[in-house]
mmCIF file of C-alpha atoms in Angstrom:
data_model
loop_
_atom_site.group_PDB
_atom_site.id
_atom_site.type_symbol
_atom_site.label_atom_id
_atom_site.label_comp_id
_atom_site.label_asym_id
_atom_site.label_seq_id
_atom_site.Cartn_x
_atom_site.Cartn_y
_atom_site.Cartn_z
ATOM 1 C CA UNK A 49 20.279 -20.875 -21.362
ATOM 2 C CA UNK A 50 23.748 -19.784 -19.872
ATOM 3 C CA UNK A 51 24.710 -19.637 -16.603
ATOM 4 C CA UNK A 52 22.148 -22.358 -15.442
ATOM 5 C CA UNK A 53 21.697 -23.283 -11.458
ATOM 6 C CA UNK A 54 19.597 -25.347 -9.696
ATOM 7 C CA UNK A 55 17.342 -23.054 -7.141
ATOM 8 C CA UNK A 56 15.073 -23.732 -4.288
ATOM 9 C CA UNK A 57 11.514 -23.149 -4.771
ATOM 10 C CA UNK A 58 9.748 -21.076 -1.684
ATOM 11 C CA UNK A 59 6.835 -24.439 -0.860
ATOM 12 C CA UNK A 60 8.023 -28.327 -1.346
ATOM 13 C CA UNK A 61 5.105 -29.271 0.153
ATOM 14 C CA UNK A 62 4.038 -31.238 -2.446
ATOM 15 C CA UNK A 63 3.733 -35.141 -3.673
ATOM 16 C CA UNK A 64 6.367 -34.584 -6.227
ATOM 17 C CA UNK A 65 9.025 -31.735 -5.227
ATOM 18 C CA UNK A 66 9.433 -29.390 -7.903
ATOM 19 C CA UNK A 67 13.236 -28.364 -9.395
ATOM 20 C CA UNK A 68 13.843 -25.082 -10.785
ATOM 21 C CA UNK A 69 16.784 -23.836 -12.768
ATOM 22 C CA UNK A 70 17.331 -20.017 -13.679
ATOM 23 C CA UNK A 71 19.760 -18.849 -16.620
ATOM 24 C CA UNK A 72 20.073 -16.378 -19.184
ATOM 25 C CA UNK A 73 18.447 -16.747 -22.298
ATOM 26 C CA UNK A 74 20.372 -16.290 -25.203
ATOM 27 C CA UNK A 75 18.074 -18.651 -27.871
ATOM 28 C CA UNK A 76 15.756 -17.557 -30.207
ATOM 29 C CA UNK A 77 13.399 -20.285 -29.449
ATOM 30 C CA UNK A 78 14.061 -19.523 -25.541
ATOM 31 C CA UNK A 79 12.973 -15.983 -26.705
ATOM 32 C CA UNK A 80 9.816 -17.047 -28.272
ATOM 33 C CA UNK A 81 8.785 -19.008 -25.183
ATOM 34 C CA UNK A 82 9.569 -16.094 -23.088
ATOM 35 C CA UNK A 83 7.178 -14.119 -25.467
ATOM 36 C CA UNK A 84 4.619 -16.560 -25.146
ATOM 37 C CA UNK A 85 4.586 -16.432 -21.518
ATOM 38 C CA UNK A 86 4.266 -12.798 -21.175
ATOM 39 C CA UNK A 87 1.322 -12.805 -23.318
ATOM 40 C CA UNK A 88 -0.447 -15.697 -21.644
ATOM 41 C CA UNK A 89 0.040 -14.535 -18.172
ATOM 42 C CA UNK A 90 -0.932 -10.576 -18.750
ATOM 43 C CA UNK A 91 -3.572 -11.788 -21.304
ATOM 44 C CA UNK A 92 -2.181 -9.294 -23.631
ATOM 45 C CA UNK A 93 -3.875 -9.718 -27.178
ATOM 46 C CA UNK A 94 -3.176 -6.378 -28.665
ATOM 47 C CA UNK A 95 0.274 -6.243 -31.347
ATOM 48 C CA UNK A 96 1.125 -3.078 -29.483
ATOM 49 C CA UNK A 97 1.733 -4.746 -26.255
ATOM 50 C CA UNK A 98 3.533 -7.509 -27.619
ATOM 51 C CA UNK A 99 7.290 -8.307 -26.655
ATOM 52 C CA UNK A 100 9.788 -8.486 -29.325
ATOM 53 C CA UNK A 101 12.135 -11.616 -29.123
ATOM 54 C CA UNK A 102 14.987 -9.609 -31.042
ATOM 55 C CA UNK A 103 14.809 -7.112 -28.368
ATOM 56 C CA UNK A 104 15.478 -9.815 -25.585
ATOM 57 C CA UNK A 105 18.708 -10.644 -27.875
ATOM 58 C CA UNK A 106 19.954 -7.203 -27.872
ATOM 59 C CA UNK A 107 19.255 -6.717 -24.221
ATOM 60 C CA UNK A 108 21.338 -9.489 -23.161
ATOM 61 C CA UNK A 109 24.413 -8.264 -25.359
ATOM 62 C CA UNK A 110 24.463 -4.363 -24.297
ATOM 63 C CA UNK A 111 23.711 -3.702 -20.748
ATOM 64 C CA UNK A 112 20.419 -5.192 -20.301
ATOM 65 C CA UNK A 113 18.912 -8.453 -18.605
ATOM 66 C CA UNK A 114 17.185 -11.566 -20.556
ATOM 67 C CA UNK A 115 16.382 -14.047 -17.546
ATOM 68 C CA UNK A 116 14.538 -17.402 -17.149
ATOM 69 C CA UNK A 117 13.591 -19.964 -15.102
ATOM 70 C CA UNK A 118 12.594 -23.875 -16.014
ATOM 71 C CA UNK A 119 11.272 -26.462 -13.781
ATOM 72 C CA UNK A 120 11.959 -30.133 -13.621
ATOM 73 C CA UNK A 121 14.873 -30.167 -15.861
ATOM 74 C CA UNK A 122 17.344 -27.774 -17.269
ATOM 75 C CA UNK A 123 15.366 -27.573 -20.264
ATOM 76 C CA UNK A 124 11.927 -28.151 -19.312
ATOM 77 C CA UNK A 125 9.153 -25.647 -19.583
ATOM 78 C CA UNK A 126 10.038 -21.987 -18.978
ATOM 79 C CA UNK A 127 7.733 -21.152 -15.566
ATOM 80 C CA UNK A 128 9.251 -17.672 -15.083
ATOM 81 C CA UNK A 129 10.861 -14.540 -16.969
ATOM 82 C CA UNK A 130 12.414 -11.571 -16.599
ATOM 83 C CA UNK A 131 13.592 -8.546 -18.666
ATOM 84 C CA UNK A 132 15.520 -5.063 -18.374
ATOM 85 C CA UNK A 133 17.544 -2.573 -19.496
ATOM 86 C CA UNK A 134 20.362 -0.361 -18.540
ATOM 87 C CA UNK A 135 19.111 3.541 -17.791
ATOM 88 C CA UNK A 136 20.449 6.723 -16.636
ATOM 89 C CA UNK A 137 18.700 8.701 -13.866
ATOM 90 C CA UNK A 138 16.851 12.012 -15.900
ATOM 91 C CA UNK A 139 18.614 14.482 -13.630
ATOM 92 C CA UNK A 140 21.465 12.541 -12.154
ATOM 93 C CA UNK A 141 22.352 10.720 -15.091
ATOM 94 C CA UNK A 142 23.511 7.959 -12.847
ATOM 95 C CA UNK A 143 23.653 4.572 -13.751
ATOM 96 C CA UNK A 144 20.807 1.802 -12.584
ATOM 97 C CA UNK A 145 19.299 -1.380 -13.987
ATOM 98 C CA UNK A 146 15.440 -0.627 -14.931
ATOM 99 C CA UNK A 147 13.417 -4.095 -14.740
ATOM 100 C CA UNK A 148 10.823 -3.828 -17.773
ATOM 101 C CA UNK A 149 8.580 -6.935 -16.403
ATOM 102 C CA UNK A 150 9.132 -10.040 -14.527
ATOM 103 C CA UNK A 151 6.527 -12.814 -15.257
ATOM 104 C CA UNK A 152 5.620 -15.694 -13.784
ATOM 105 C CA UNK A 153 3.294 -18.805 -14.969
ATOM 106 C CA UNK A 154 -0.084 -18.759 -13.377
ATOM 107 C CA UNK A 155 0.197 -22.273 -12.404
ATOM 108 C CA UNK A 156 3.590 -21.660 -10.542
ATOM 109 C CA UNK A 157 3.142 -18.257 -8.554
ATOM 110 C CA UNK A 158 3.586 -18.841 -4.682
ATOM 111 C CA UNK A 159 7.092 -20.679 -5.282
ATOM 112 C CA UNK A 160 8.880 -17.678 -5.009
ATOM 113 C CA UNK A 161 9.997 -17.858 -8.176
ATOM 114 C CA UNK A 162 9.507 -13.952 -8.693
ATOM 115 C CA UNK A 163 11.978 -13.592 -6.099
ATOM 116 C CA UNK A 164 14.149 -15.785 -7.684
ATOM 117 C CA UNK A 165 13.934 -13.509 -11.102
ATOM 118 C CA UNK A 166 14.465 -10.391 -9.347
ATOM 119 C CA UNK A 167 17.754 -11.695 -7.392
ATOM 120 C CA UNK A 168 18.987 -12.975 -10.694
ATOM 121 C CA UNK A 169 18.389 -9.685 -12.674
ATOM 122 C CA UNK A 170 20.023 -8.182 -9.562
ATOM 123 C CA UNK A 171 23.563 -10.309 -9.857
ATOM 124 C CA UNK A 172 22.745 -9.188 -13.894
ATOM 125 C CA UNK A 173 22.346 -5.635 -13.090
ATOM 126 C CA UNK A 174 25.737 -5.706 -10.809
ATOM 127 C CA UNK A 175 28.163 -6.814 -13.580
ATOM 128 C CA UNK A 176 26.909 -3.889 -15.420
ATOM 129 C CA UNK A 177 27.876 -1.601 -13.131
ATOM 130 C CA UNK A 178 24.832 -0.607 -11.517
ATOM 131 C CA UNK A 179 24.147 -0.109 -7.673
ATOM 132 C CA UNK A 180 20.416 0.413 -7.920
ATOM 133 C CA UNK A 181 17.146 -0.955 -9.581
ATOM 134 C CA UNK A 182 14.074 0.279 -10.667
ATOM 135 C CA UNK A 183 10.948 -1.207 -11.889
ATOM 136 C CA UNK A 184 7.183 -0.104 -11.927
ATOM 137 C CA UNK A 185 4.030 -1.445 -10.813
ATOM 138 C CA UNK A 186 0.261 -1.143 -10.466
ATOM 139 C CA UNK A 187 -0.265 0.201 -7.215
ATOM 140 C CA UNK A 188 -3.499 -1.370 -6.938
ATOM 141 C CA UNK A 189 -2.212 -4.696 -6.725
ATOM 142 C CA UNK A 190 -1.525 -5.234 -2.990
ATOM 143 C CA UNK A 191 0.314 -8.792 -3.624
ATOM 144 C CA UNK A 192 2.829 -7.157 -5.933
ATOM 145 C CA UNK A 193 3.081 -3.937 -3.551
ATOM 146 C CA UNK A 194 3.876 -6.620 -0.495
ATOM 147 C CA UNK A 195 6.362 -8.476 -2.999
ATOM 148 C CA UNK A 196 8.340 -5.683 -3.911
ATOM 149 C CA UNK A 197 8.288 -3.502 -0.978
ATOM 150 C CA UNK A 198 7.964 -5.814 2.464
ATOM 151 C CA UNK A 199 9.846 -9.126 0.582
ATOM 152 C CA UNK A 200 12.531 -6.975 -1.318
ATOM 153 C CA UNK A 201 12.876 -4.184 0.971
ATOM 154 C CA UNK A 202 12.456 -2.011 -2.475
ATOM 155 C CA UNK A 203 11.091 1.732 -1.628
ATOM 156 C CA UNK A 204 8.345 3.135 -3.628
ATOM 157 C CA UNK A 205 9.534 6.522 -4.602
ATOM 158 C CA UNK A 206 7.537 7.967 -7.149
ATOM 159 C CA UNK A 207 4.149 7.860 -8.331
ATOM 160 C CA UNK A 208 3.123 8.491 -12.017
ATOM 161 C CA UNK A 209 -0.278 8.925 -13.335
ATOM 162 C CA UNK A 210 -0.819 7.249 -16.522
ATOM 163 C CA UNK A 211 3.280 6.032 -16.845
ATOM 164 C CA UNK A 212 2.458 4.256 -20.388
ATOM 165 C CA UNK A 213 0.850 7.123 -21.913
ATOM 166 C CA UNK A 214 -2.447 5.372 -21.995
ATOM 167 C CA UNK A 215 -5.469 5.559 -19.309
ATOM 168 C CA UNK A 216 -5.677 3.880 -16.257
ATOM 169 C CA UNK A 217 -1.795 2.843 -16.430
ATOM 170 C CA UNK A 218 -0.612 4.568 -12.983
ATOM 171 C CA UNK A 219 2.568 3.227 -12.106
ATOM 172 C CA UNK A 220 4.352 3.199 -8.388
ATOM 173 C CA UNK A 221 7.932 3.216 -9.369
ATOM 174 C CA UNK A 222 10.061 1.090 -6.959
ATOM 175 C CA UNK A 223 13.917 1.594 -6.256
ATOM 176 C CA UNK A 224 15.904 -1.186 -4.783
ATOM 177 C CA UNK A 225 19.571 -0.241 -3.091
ATOM 178 C CA UNK A 226 21.885 -3.407 -4.560
ATOM 179 C CA UNK A 227 24.873 -2.057 -2.748
ATOM 180 C CA UNK A 228 23.822 -2.139 0.886
ATOM 181 C CA UNK A 229 22.312 -5.061 3.506
ATOM 182 C CA UNK A 230 20.928 -3.051 5.977
ATOM 183 C CA UNK A 231 17.183 -2.287 6.246
ATOM 184 C CA UNK A 232 16.456 1.721 6.471
ATOM 185 C CA UNK A 233 12.655 0.865 7.674
ATOM 186 C CA UNK A 234 13.514 -2.365 9.520
ATOM 187 C CA UNK A 235 11.091 -0.213 12.169
ATOM 188 C CA UNK A 236 8.370 0.182 10.115
ATOM 189 C CA UNK A 237 8.589 -3.522 8.698
ATOM 190 C CA UNK A 238 8.148 -4.598 12.237
ATOM 191 C CA UNK A 239 5.515 -2.068 12.827
ATOM 192 C CA UNK A 240 1.366 -3.672 13.605
ATOM 193 C CA UNK A 241 -0.944 -2.705 11.364
ATOM 194 C CA UNK A 242 -3.482 -0.979 13.231
ATOM 195 C CA UNK A 243 -6.705 -3.184 13.246
ATOM 196 C CA UNK A 244 -9.111 -0.266 13.418
ATOM 197 C CA UNK A 245 -7.940 0.357 9.671
ATOM 198 C CA UNK A 246 -10.150 -2.567 8.585
ATOM 199 C CA UNK A 247 -12.854 -0.559 8.918
ATOM 200 C CA UNK A 248 -11.126 2.567 7.033
ATOM 201 C CA UNK A 249 -12.076 3.765 3.491
ATOM 202 C CA UNK A 250 -9.859 2.205 0.809
ATOM 203 C CA UNK A 251 -7.386 4.478 -1.012
ATOM 204 C CA UNK A 252 -8.458 7.100 1.732
ATOM 205 C CA UNK A 253 -4.873 8.541 3.869
ATOM 206 C CA UNK A 254 -5.116 7.760 7.676
ATOM 207 C CA UNK A 255 -2.359 9.441 9.284
ATOM 208 C CA UNK A 256 -0.273 9.028 12.411
ATOM 209 C CA UNK A 257 2.366 10.868 14.356
ATOM 210 C CA UNK A 258 5.395 9.186 12.249
ATOM 211 C CA UNK A 259 3.640 8.334 9.361
ATOM 212 C CA UNK A 260 0.235 7.408 6.691
ATOM 213 C CA UNK A 261 -1.480 4.352 6.186
ATOM 214 C CA UNK A 262 -3.328 3.491 2.734
ATOM 215 C CA UNK A 263 -5.683 1.246 3.192
ATOM 216 C CA UNK A 264 -6.769 -0.581 -0.440
ATOM 217 C CA UNK A 265 -8.348 -3.690 -1.643
ATOM 218 C CA UNK A 266 -6.496 -7.228 -1.283
ATOM 219 C CA UNK A 267 -7.764 -9.475 -4.449
ATOM 220 C CA UNK A 268 -6.952 -6.877 -7.326
ATOM 221 C CA UNK A 269 -4.087 -9.135 -9.298
ATOM 222 C CA UNK A 270 -2.905 -8.849 -12.543
ATOM 223 C CA UNK A 271 -3.934 -10.916 -15.653
ATOM 224 C CA UNK A 272 -7.433 -11.294 -14.840
ATOM 225 C CA UNK A 273 -10.948 -9.719 -14.153
ATOM 226 C CA UNK A 274 -10.748 -8.675 -10.598
ATOM 227 C CA UNK A 275 -10.055 -5.086 -11.568
ATOM 228 C CA UNK A 276 -13.475 -4.480 -12.972
ATOM 229 C CA UNK A 277 -15.932 -2.686 -10.786
ATOM 230 C CA UNK A 278 -12.973 -1.544 -8.709
ATOM 231 C CA UNK A 279 -12.676 2.502 -10.402
ATOM 232 C CA UNK A 280 -13.988 4.587 -7.271
ATOM 233 C CA UNK A 281 -10.846 2.616 -5.450
ATOM 234 C CA UNK A 282 -8.400 3.150 -8.142
ATOM 235 C CA UNK A 283 -9.110 6.656 -8.825
ATOM 236 C CA UNK A 284 -9.127 7.576 -5.199
ATOM 237 C CA UNK A 285 -5.971 5.524 -4.779
ATOM 238 C CA UNK A 286 -4.493 7.490 -7.720
ATOM 239 C CA UNK A 287 -5.183 11.252 -5.902
ATOM 240 C CA UNK A 288 -4.058 9.772 -2.124
ATOM 241 C CA UNK A 289 -0.721 8.762 -4.068
ATOM 242 C CA UNK A 290 -0.391 11.921 -5.367
ATOM 243 C CA UNK A 291 -0.888 14.001 -2.572
ATOM 244 C CA UNK A 292 1.418 11.956 -0.270
ATOM 245 C CA UNK A 293 4.289 11.027 -2.962
ATOM 246 C CA UNK A 294 4.314 14.850 -3.604
ATOM 247 C CA UNK A 295 4.874 15.500 -0.334
ATOM 248 C CA UNK A 296 8.007 14.059 -0.259
ATOM 249 C CA UNK A 297 7.307 11.009 1.289
ATOM 250 C CA UNK A 298 7.830 7.296 0.208
ATOM 251 C CA UNK A 299 6.029 3.997 0.724
ATOM 252 C CA UNK A 300 7.953 1.727 2.362
ATOM 253 C CA UNK A 301 5.457 -1.464 2.878
ATOM 254 C CA UNK A 302 2.205 -3.359 2.110
ATOM 255 C CA UNK A 303 0.710 -5.898 4.572
ATOM 256 C CA UNK A 304 -2.519 -7.489 4.673
ATOM 257 C CA UNK A 305 -5.171 -6.887 7.696
ATOM 258 C CA UNK A 306 -7.927 -9.520 7.107
ATOM 259 C CA UNK A 307 -8.695 -11.610 3.886
ATOM 260 C CA UNK A 308 -9.723 -8.305 1.735
ATOM 261 C CA UNK A 309 -8.183 -5.423 2.700
ATOM 262 C CA UNK A 310 -3.824 -4.733 2.344
ATOM 263 C CA UNK A 311 -2.231 -1.367 3.716
ATOM 264 C CA UNK A 312 0.364 0.732 2.516
ATOM 265 C CA UNK A 313 2.821 2.417 4.897
ATOM 266 C CA UNK A 314 4.475 6.044 4.239
ATOM 267 C CA UNK A 315 7.091 7.498 5.356
ATOM 268 C CA UNK A 316 9.956 10.290 5.016
ATOM 269 C CA UNK A 317 12.506 9.174 3.109
ATOM 270 C CA UNK A 318 15.895 8.501 5.253
ATOM 271 C CA UNK A 319 18.421 8.051 2.269
ATOM 272 C CA UNK A 320 19.744 5.069 -0.033
ATOM 273 C CA UNK A 321 18.308 6.561 -3.216
ATOM 274 C CA UNK A 322 20.523 7.088 -6.310
#
């Protein structure tokens, strides 16, 4: 790994403190580690969902990113990995960095590794001349939504049905402005979620004077069977997001309301887009 830096995990309240190191993947063995971590974390066994190690090498040399986090020592096990590439907006042809995936070993989730990976990707993106990053996530995953919209202050700007060309691969496209520090939606991030939304039907829009709330289940996560049985909610969410995003609104927050429910916040865009 190149550009190796020690970073602090989110939590150190354990008997044996964890040491983390972030850097750029450069060796064939590291690319192999990354592909195995990717496969293991997402339970991707099908060949068409595999990750090509040669691609990771090419990305690092030609406008992309391939970064990893190791634990305990600089040559310890790889517990986090992210990769992306330089891209152009199809309408404006403006440059941005697209983050294709960021994965964290299940045993190390909750240590802030996802944030560490995104921040390093942002550094790489700036070095290549990009002012914005974009990526997609499954909008049914409340934990991912909270991280993207509240922790990183990204903005959900586009909802795409069957993003990967296969059924049930809907994605929310997040855009992260790397060129400004101001939070354009600070008031919305501070706005209390109305407690009465706990009784609302999941995936059904609840408008108020300034925007829209959209409740979703809190417990659906990537890489396990928690999505089983959520088909009715998933289908309603597809319809609701298509209507809300189609009206010109953006997603700016997703916060937990109780143990089983999280709530999206959608408002009119306040600028800052690419």
